[in-house]
CSV table of C-alpha atoms in Angstrom, one decimal:
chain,number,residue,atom,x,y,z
C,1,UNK,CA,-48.2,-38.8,-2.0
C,2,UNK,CA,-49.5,-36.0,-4.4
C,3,UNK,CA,-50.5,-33.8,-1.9
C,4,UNK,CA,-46.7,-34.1,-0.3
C,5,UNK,CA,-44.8,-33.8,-3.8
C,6,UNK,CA,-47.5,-30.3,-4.1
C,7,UNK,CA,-46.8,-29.4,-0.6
C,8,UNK,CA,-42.8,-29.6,-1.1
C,9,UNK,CA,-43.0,-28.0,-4.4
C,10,UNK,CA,-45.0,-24.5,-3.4
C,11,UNK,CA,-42.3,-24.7,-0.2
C,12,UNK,CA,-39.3,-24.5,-3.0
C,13,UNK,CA,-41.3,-22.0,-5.1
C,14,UNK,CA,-41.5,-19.9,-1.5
C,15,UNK,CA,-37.4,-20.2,-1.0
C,16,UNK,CA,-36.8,-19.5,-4.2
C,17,UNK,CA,-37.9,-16.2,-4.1
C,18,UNK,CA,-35.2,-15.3,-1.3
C,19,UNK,CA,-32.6,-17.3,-3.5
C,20,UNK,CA,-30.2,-17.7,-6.1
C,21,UNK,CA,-31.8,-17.0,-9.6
C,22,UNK,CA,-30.4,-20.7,-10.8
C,23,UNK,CA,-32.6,-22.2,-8.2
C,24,UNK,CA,-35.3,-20.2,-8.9
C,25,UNK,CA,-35.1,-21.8,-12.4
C,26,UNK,CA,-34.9,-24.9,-11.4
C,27,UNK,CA,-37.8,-24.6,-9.2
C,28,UNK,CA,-39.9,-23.7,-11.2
C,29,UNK,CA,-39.0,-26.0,-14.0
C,30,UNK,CA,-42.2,-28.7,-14.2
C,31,UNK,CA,-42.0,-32.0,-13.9
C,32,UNK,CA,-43.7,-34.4,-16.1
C,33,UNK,CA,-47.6,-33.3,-16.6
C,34,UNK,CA,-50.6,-34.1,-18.3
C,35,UNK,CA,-54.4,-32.7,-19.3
C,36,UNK,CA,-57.4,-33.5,-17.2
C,37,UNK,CA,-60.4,-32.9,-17.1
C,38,UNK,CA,-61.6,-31.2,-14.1
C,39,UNK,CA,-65.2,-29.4,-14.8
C,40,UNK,CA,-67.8,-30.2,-17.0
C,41,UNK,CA,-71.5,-29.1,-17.8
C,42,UNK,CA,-72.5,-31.8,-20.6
C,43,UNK,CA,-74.3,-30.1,-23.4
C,44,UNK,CA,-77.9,-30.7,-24.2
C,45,UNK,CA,-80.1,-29.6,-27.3
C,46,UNK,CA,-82.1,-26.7,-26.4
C,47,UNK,CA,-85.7,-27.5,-26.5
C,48,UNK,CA,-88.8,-25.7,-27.8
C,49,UNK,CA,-91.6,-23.8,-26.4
C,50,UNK,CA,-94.1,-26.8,-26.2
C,51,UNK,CA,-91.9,-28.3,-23.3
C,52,UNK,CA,-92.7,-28.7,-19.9
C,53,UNK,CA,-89.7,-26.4,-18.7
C,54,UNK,CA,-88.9,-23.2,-20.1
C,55,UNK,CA,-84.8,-22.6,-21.4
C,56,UNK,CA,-84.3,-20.0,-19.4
C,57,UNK,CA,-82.1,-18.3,-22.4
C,58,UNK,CA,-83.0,-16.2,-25.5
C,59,UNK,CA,-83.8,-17.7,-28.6
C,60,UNK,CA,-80.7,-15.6,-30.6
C,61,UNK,CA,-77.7,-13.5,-28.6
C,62,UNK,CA,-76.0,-10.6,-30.7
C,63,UNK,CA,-73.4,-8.5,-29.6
C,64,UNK,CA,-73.5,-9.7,-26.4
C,65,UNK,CA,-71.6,-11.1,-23.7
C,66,UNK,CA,-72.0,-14.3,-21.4
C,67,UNK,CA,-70.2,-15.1,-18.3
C,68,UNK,CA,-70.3,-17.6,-16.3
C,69,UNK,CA,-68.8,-19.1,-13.0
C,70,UNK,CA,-67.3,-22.6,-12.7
C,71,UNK,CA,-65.7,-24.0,-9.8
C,72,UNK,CA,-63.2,-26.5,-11.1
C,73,UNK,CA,-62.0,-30.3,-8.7
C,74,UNK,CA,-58.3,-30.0,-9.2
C,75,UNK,CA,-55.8,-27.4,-10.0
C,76,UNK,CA,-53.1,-27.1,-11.9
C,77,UNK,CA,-50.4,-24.5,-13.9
C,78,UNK,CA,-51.8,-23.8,-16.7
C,79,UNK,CA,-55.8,-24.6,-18.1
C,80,UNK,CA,-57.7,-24.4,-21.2
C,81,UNK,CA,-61.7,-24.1,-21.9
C,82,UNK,CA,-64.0,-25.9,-24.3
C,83,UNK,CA,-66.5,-24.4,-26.1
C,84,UNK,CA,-69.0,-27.1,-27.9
C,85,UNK,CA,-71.9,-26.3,-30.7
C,86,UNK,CA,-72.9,-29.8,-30.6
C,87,UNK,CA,-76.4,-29.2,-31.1
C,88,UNK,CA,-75.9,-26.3,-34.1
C,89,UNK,CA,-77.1,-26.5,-37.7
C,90,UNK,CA,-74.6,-23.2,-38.2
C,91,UNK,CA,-71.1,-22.2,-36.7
C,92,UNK,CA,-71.0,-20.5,-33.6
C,93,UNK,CA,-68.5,-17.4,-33.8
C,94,UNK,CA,-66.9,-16.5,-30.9
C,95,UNK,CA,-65.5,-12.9,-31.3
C,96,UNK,CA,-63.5,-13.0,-27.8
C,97,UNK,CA,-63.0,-14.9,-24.7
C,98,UNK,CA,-61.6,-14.5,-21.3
C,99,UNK,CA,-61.0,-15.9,-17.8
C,100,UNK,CA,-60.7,-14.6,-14.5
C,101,UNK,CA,-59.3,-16.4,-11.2
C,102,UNK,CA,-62.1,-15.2,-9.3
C,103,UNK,CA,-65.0,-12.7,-9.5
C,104,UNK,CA,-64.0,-8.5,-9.4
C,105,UNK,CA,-60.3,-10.1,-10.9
C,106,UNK,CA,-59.7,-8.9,-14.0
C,107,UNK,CA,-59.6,-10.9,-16.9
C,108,UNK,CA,-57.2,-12.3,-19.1
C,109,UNK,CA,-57.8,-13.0,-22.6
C,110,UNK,CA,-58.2,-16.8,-24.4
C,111,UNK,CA,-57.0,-17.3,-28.2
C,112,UNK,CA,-57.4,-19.9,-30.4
C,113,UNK,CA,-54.4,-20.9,-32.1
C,114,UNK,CA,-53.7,-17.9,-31.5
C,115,UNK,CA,-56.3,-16.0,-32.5
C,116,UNK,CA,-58.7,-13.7,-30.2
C,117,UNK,CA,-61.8,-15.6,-31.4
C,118,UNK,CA,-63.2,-18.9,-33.4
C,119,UNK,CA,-65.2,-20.3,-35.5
C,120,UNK,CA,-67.3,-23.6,-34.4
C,121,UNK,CA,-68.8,-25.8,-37.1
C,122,UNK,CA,-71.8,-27.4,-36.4
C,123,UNK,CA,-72.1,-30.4,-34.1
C,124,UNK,CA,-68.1,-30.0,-33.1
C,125,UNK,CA,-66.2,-28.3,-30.1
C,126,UNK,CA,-63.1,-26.2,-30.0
C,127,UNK,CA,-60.5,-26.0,-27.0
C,128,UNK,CA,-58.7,-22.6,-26.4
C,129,UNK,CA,-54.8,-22.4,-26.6
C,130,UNK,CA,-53.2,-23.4,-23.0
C,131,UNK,CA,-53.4,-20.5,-20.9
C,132,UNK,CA,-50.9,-19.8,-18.1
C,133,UNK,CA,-53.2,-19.1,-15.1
C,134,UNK,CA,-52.0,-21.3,-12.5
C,135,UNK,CA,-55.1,-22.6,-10.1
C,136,UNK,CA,-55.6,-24.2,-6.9
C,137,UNK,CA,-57.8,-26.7,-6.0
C,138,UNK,CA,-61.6,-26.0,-5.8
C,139,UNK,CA,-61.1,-22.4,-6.7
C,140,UNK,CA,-63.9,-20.9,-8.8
C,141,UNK,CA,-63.4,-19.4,-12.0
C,142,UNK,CA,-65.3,-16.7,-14.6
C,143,UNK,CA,-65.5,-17.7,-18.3
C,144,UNK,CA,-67.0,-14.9,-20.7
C,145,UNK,CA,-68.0,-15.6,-24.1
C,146,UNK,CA,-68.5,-12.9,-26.7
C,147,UNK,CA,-70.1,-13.3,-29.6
C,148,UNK,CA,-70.1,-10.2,-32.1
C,149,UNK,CA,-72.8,-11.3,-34.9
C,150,UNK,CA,-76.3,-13.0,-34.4
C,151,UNK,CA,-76.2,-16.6,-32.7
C,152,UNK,CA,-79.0,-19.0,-32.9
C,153,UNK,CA,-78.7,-20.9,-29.6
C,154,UNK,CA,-79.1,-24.7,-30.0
C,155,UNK,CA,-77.1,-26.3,-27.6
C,156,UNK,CA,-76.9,-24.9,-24.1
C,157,UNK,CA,-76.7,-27.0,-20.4
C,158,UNK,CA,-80.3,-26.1,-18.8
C,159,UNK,CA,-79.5,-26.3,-15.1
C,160,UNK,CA,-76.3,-24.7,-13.8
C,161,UNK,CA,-76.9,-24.2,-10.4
C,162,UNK,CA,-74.9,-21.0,-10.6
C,163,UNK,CA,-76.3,-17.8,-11.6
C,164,UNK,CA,-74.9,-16.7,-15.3
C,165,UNK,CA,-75.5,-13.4,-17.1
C,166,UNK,CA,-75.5,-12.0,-20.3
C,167,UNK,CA,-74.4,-8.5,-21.0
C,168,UNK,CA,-74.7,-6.6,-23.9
C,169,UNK,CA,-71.4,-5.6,-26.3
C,170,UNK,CA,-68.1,-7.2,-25.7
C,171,UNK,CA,-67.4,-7.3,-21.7
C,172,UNK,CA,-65.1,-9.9,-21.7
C,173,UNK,CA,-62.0,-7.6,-20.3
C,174,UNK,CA,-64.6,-6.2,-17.8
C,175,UNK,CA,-63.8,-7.0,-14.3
C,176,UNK,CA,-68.1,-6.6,-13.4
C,177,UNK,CA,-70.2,-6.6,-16.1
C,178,UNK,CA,-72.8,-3.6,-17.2
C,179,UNK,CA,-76.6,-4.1,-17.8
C,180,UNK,CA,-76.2,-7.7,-17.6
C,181,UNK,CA,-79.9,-10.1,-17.0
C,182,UNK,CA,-79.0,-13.3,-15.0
C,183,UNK,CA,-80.0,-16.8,-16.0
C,184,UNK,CA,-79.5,-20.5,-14.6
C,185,UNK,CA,-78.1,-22.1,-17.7
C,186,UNK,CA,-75.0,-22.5,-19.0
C,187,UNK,CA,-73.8,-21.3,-22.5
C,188,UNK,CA,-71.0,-22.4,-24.7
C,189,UNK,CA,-68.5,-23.9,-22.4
C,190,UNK,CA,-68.7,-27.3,-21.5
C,191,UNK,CA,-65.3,-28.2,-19.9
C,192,UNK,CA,-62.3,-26.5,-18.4
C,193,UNK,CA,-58.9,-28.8,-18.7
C,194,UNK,CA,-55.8,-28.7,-16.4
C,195,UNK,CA,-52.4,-29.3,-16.7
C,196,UNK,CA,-51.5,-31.3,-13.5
C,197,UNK,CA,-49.4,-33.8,-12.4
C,198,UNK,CA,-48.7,-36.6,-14.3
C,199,UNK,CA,-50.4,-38.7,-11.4
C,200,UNK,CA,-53.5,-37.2,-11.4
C,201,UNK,CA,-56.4,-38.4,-12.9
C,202,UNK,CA,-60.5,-37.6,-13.6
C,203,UNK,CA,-63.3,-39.3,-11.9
C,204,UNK,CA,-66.7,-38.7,-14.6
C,205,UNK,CA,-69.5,-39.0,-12.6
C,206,UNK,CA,-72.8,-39.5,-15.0
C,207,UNK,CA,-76.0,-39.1,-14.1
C,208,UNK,CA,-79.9,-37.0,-14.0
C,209,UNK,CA,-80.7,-34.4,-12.1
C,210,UNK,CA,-79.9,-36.2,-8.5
C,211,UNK,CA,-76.2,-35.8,-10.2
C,212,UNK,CA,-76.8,-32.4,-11.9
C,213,UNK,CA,-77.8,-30.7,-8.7
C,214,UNK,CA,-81.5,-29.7,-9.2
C,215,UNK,CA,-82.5,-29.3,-5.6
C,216,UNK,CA,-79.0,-28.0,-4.2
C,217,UNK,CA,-78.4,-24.4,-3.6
C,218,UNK,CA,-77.6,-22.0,-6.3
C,219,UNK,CA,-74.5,-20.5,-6.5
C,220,UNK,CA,-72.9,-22.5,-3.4
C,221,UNK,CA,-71.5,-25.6,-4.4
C,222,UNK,CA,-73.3,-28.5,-3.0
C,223,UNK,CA,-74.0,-30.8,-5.5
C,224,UNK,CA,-72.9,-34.7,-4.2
C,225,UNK,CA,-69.6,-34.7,-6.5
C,226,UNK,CA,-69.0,-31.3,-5.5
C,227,UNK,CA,-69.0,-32.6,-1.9
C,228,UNK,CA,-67.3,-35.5,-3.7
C,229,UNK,CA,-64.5,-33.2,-5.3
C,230,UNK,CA,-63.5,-31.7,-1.7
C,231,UNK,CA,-62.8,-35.5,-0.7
C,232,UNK,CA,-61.1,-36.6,-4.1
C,233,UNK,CA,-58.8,-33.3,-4.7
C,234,UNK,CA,-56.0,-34.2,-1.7
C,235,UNK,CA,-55.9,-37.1,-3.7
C,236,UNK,CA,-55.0,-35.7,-7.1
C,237,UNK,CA,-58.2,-37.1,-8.4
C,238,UNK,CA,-60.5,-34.3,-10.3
C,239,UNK,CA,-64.4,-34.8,-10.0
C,240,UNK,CA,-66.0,-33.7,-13.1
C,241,UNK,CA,-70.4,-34.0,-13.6
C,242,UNK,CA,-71.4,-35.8,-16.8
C,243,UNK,CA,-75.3,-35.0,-14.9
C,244,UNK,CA,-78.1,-33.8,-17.3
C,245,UNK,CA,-81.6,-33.1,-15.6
C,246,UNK,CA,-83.9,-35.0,-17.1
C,247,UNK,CA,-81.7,-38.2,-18.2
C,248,UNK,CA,-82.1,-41.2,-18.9
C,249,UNK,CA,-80.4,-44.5,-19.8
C,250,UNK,CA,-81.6,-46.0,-22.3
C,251,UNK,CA,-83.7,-43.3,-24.2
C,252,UNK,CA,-82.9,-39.5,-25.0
C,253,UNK,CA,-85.2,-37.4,-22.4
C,254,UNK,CA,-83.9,-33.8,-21.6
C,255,UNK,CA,-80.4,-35.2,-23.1
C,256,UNK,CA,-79.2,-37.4,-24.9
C,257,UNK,CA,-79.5,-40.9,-23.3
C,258,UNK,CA,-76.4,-42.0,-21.3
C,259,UNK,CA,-75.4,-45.0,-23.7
C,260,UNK,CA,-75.4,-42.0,-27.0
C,261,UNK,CA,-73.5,-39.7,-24.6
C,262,UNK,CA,-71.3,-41.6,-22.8
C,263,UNK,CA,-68.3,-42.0,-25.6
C,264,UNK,CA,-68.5,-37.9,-25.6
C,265,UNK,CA,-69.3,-37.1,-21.8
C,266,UNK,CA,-67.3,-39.8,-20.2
C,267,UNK,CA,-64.6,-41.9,-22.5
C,268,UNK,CA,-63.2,-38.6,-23.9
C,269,UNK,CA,-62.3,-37.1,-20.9
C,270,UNK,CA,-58.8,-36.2,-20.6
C,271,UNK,CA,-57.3,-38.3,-17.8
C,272,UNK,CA,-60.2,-39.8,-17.2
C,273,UNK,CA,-59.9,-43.1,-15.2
C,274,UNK,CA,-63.1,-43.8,-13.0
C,275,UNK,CA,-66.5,-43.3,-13.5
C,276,UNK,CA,-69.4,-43.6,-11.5
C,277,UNK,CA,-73.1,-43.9,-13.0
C,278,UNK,CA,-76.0,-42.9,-11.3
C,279,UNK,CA,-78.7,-43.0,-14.2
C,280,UNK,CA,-82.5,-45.4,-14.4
C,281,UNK,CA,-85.3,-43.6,-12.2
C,282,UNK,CA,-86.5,-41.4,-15.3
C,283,UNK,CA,-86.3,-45.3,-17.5
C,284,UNK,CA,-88.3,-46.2,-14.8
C,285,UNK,CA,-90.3,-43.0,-13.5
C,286,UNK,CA,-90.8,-41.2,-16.9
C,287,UNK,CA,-93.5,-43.5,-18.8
C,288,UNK,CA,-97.0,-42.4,-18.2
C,289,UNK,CA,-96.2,-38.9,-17.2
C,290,UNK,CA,-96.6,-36.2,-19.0
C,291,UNK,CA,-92.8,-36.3,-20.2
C,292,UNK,CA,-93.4,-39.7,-21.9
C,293,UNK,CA,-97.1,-40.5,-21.7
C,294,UNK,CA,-97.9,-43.5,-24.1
C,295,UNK,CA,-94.1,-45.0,-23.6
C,296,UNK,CA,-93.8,-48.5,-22.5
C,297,UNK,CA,-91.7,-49.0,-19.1
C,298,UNK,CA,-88.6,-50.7,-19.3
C,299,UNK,CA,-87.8,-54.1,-18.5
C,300,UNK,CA,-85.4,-55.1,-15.5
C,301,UNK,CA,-83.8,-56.9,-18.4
C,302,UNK,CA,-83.4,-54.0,-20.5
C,303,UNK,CA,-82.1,-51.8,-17.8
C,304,UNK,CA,-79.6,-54.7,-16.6
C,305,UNK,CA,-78.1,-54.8,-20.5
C,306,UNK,CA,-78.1,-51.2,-20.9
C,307,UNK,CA,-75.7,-51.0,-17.8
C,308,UNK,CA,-73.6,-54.2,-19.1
C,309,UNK,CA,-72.9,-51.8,-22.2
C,310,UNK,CA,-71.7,-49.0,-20.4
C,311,UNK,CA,-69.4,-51.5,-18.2
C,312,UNK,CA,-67.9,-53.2,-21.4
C,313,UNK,CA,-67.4,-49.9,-23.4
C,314,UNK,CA,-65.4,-48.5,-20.0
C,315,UNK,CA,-63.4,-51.4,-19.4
C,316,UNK,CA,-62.5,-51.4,-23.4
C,317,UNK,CA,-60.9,-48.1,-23.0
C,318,UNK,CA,-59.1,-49.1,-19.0
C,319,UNK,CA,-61.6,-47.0,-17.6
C,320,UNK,CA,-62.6,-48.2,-14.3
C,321,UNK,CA,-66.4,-48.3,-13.7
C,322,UNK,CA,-68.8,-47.9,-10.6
C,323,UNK,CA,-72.5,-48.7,-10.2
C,324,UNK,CA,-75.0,-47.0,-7.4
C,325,UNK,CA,-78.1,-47.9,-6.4
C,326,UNK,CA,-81.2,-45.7,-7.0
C,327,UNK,CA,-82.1,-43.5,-4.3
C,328,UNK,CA,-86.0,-43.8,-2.9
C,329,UNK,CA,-89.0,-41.4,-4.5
C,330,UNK,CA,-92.4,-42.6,-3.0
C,331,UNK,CA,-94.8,-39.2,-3.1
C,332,UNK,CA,-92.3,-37.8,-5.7
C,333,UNK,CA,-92.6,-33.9,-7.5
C,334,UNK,CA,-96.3,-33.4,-5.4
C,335,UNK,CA,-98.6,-31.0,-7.0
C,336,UNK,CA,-96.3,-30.7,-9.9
C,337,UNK,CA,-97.4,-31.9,-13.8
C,338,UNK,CA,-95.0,-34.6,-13.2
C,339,UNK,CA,-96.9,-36.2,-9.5
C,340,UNK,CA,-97.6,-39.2,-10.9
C,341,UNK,CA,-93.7,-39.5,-11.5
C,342,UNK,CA,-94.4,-42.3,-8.3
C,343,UNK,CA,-95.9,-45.6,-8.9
C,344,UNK,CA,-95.8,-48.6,-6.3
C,345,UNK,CA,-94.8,-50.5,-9.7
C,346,UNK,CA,-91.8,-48.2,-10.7
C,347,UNK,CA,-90.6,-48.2,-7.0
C,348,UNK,CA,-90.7,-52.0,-7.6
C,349,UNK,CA,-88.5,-52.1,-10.6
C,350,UNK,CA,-86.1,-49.6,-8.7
C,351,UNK,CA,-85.5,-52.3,-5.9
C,352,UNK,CA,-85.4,-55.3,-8.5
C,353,UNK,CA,-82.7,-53.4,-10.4
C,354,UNK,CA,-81.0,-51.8,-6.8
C,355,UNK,CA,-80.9,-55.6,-5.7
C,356,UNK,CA,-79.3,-56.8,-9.0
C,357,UNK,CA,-76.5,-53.8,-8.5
C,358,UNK,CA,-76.0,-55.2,-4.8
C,359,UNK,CA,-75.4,-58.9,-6.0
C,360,UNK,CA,-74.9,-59.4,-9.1
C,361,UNK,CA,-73.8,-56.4,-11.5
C,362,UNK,CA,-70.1,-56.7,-13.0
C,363,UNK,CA,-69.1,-53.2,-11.8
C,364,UNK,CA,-66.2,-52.8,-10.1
C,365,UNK,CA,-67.9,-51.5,-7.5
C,366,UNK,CA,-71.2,-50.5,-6.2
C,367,UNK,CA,-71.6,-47.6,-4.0
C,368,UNK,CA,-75.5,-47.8,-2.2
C,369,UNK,CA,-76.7,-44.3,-2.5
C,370,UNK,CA,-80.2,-45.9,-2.0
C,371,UNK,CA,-79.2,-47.4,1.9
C,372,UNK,CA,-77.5,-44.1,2.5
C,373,UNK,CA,-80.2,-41.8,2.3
C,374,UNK,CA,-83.9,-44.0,2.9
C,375,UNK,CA,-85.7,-43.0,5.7
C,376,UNK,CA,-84.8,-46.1,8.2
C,377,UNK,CA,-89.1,-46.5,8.5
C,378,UNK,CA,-89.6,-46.6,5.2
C,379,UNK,CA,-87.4,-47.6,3.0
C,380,UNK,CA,-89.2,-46.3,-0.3
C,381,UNK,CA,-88.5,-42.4,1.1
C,382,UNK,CA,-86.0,-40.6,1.5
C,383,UNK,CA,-85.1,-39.5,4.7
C,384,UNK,CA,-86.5,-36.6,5.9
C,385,UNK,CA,-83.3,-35.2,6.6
C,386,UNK,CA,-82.1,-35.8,3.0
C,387,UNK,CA,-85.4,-34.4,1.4
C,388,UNK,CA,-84.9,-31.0,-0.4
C,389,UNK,CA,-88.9,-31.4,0.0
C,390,UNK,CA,-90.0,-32.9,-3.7
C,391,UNK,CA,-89.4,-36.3,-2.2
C,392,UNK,CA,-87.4,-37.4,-5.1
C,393,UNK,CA,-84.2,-34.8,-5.0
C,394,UNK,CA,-81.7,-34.9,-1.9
C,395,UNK,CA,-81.0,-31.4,-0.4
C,396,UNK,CA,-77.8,-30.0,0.8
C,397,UNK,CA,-77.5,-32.5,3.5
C,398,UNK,CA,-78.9,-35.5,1.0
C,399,UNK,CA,-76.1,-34.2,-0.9
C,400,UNK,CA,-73.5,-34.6,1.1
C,401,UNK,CA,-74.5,-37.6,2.9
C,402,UNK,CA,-74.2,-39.2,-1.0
C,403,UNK,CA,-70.6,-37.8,-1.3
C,404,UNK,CA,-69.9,-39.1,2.3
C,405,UNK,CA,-71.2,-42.5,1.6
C,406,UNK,CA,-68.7,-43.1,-1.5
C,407,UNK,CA,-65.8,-45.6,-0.2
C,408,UNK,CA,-62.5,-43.6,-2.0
C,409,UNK,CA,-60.9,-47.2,-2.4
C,410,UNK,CA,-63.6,-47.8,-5.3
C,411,UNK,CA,-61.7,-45.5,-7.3
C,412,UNK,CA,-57.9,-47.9,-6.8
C,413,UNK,CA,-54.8,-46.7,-6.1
């Protein structure tokens, strides 16, 4: 029904043009609307040298510029960005920001109350003054982030799967930016708001890196809630990925854990209504690697009330909530640090707690991303089709075979 009340509504806009000015008007006079969240990259305290992964970003910026691309779920008239400094111990000063509707466009400017730049205290966000660029679904976006004086960076998102870049001066009304040095992760921005429909609605998918996108392929777009996003967005449903590589449950890991983050990342979404978690293998997996070496494993008991927490705090605030099973990992991350991320033990615990999801868990619903993408042999691997080649990460195909595996009636009418 969305799509048809969009479909008739771009036809009037069309007629109008060839019209009376009255109808015009009235044409383009909205009808009732709200805010929704339709992008996300969850912030993450930046780490330090000791750990097992480098940032991938410079310790300070200064007079510099960042830009980044963002392909939003859903559409809508007009959209505004948030900027977090979540992680900070001193404001973040942004001296200018700017969006473009698609890469060589030229930019327009944000404000902040009205103002060409902001100040952001220390562990606190700020969202920019509605801006009047009208977008369609799936369309990709540049954000560009100037910051004059010099910025200690302490919160950032590590893996984008998009190629960002940092320039130096303000560029942020440059259609292509000069002397820029690309990077993977994501600065600043965390989430890009719509004004849509007053029908439409978010879907917060939270997860690891299976949800972050580790394995997909940079810079196109497959991610499983992209894939997801493409199915949800003739529905008026946004997709938005609450997915930090390196997450976990119960505990903090390369993020905070998902029961700290989940009030931030998921409840305080606008227009959120669904969620879908997809979050245990590194409670299970990390222990006795090299990423948690003398932590004790989880319980199936702990991992069972862990999940009843996140289904009583979404159901407190109406949101509707969705379990999925844990997707297969025998011979995980081979000659890696990490290869004794496997254990026949962990992959036991995974099917204990998948089996409890199948039967027993009070989700709303459970989607089986574990029977959708275990090689039919063997049902503690992936399927070589589905393997981006680490054994534990799907690959484009994994990807969307996760997507295509969601039933849309999980998320109700």
């Amino acid at each position: 029904m969305l799509s048809l009340i969009r479909l008739a509504a771009g036809a009037l806009l069309t007629a109008s043009a060839s019209t009376s000015p009255s109808i015009a008007v009235a044409a383009a006079r909205p009808g009732p609307s709200h805010w929704v969240a339709t992008w996300q990259a969850s912030p993450q305290r930046v780490w330090g040298a000791g750990f097992l992964f480098p940032t991938g970003i410079p310790d300070v910026l200064r007079n510099q510029t960042f830009r980044q691309t963002a392909r939003i779920s859903l559409g809508g008239l007009q959209l505004r960005v948030r900027f977090s400094n979540a992680y900070g111990t001193a404001p973040v000063r942004i001296g200018a920001a700017s969006v473009a509707g698609s890469a060589g466009a030229p930019p327009v400017a944000l404000s902040f109350d009205g103002q060409p730049g902001a100040a952001i205290p220390p562990g606190q966000d700020r969202v920019s003054d509605p801006l009047a660029l009208p977008t369609r679904d799936l369309q990709a976006i540049q954000v560009d982030v100037y910051v004059p004086a010099a910025t200690r960076l302490q919160t950032f998102h590590w893996d984008g799967r998009q190629t960002s870049a940092i320039a130096p001066g303000n560029q942020t009304g440059n259609a292509a930016l000069a002397d820029s040095t690309p990077t993977t992760a994501r600065l600043f921005m965390t989430g890009i708001e719509v004004e849509a429909p007053a029908a439409a609605r978010s879907v917060v998918v939270i997860g690891d890196s299976i949800t972050d996108g580790a394995t997909a392929s940079l810079d196109h777009d497959q991610r499983w809630t992209d894939h997801l996003a493409a199915r949800l967005a003739p529905q008026g449903m946004a997709v938005v990925n609450a997915g930090i590589s390196g997450g976990r449950l119960l505990r903090d890991g390369m993020g905070e854990s998902a029961l700290s983050r989940f009030q931030r990342d998921v409840l305080e979404q606008p227009g959120v209504a669904s969620v879908v978690v997809l979050v245990g293998i590194n409670d299970i997996s990390w222990p006795g690697t090299a990423f948690a070496r003398d932590q004790a494993r989880p319980t199936l008991a702990e991992l069972q009330a862990g999940y009843r927490q996140l289904i009583e705090r979404a159901h407190a605030h109406g949101v509707r909530i969705i379990g999925a099973t844990l997707t297969p990992f025998a011979g995980a991350l081979p000659g890696t640090p990490l290869d004794d991320y496997h254990a026949p033990a962990k992959d036991k615990l995974r099917q204990q707690l998948n089996a409890w999801l199948r039967r027993e868990a009070p989700f709303d619903a459970v989607v089986d991303l574990d029977r959708a993408l275990r090689d039919p042999t063997d049902h503690t691997r992936l399927a070589p089709a589905y393997d981006s080649g680490d054994h534990l990460h799907p690959g484009d195909a994994g990807n969307r075979a996760m997507a295509e595996a969601v039933d849309l009636a999980v998320f109700g009418e």
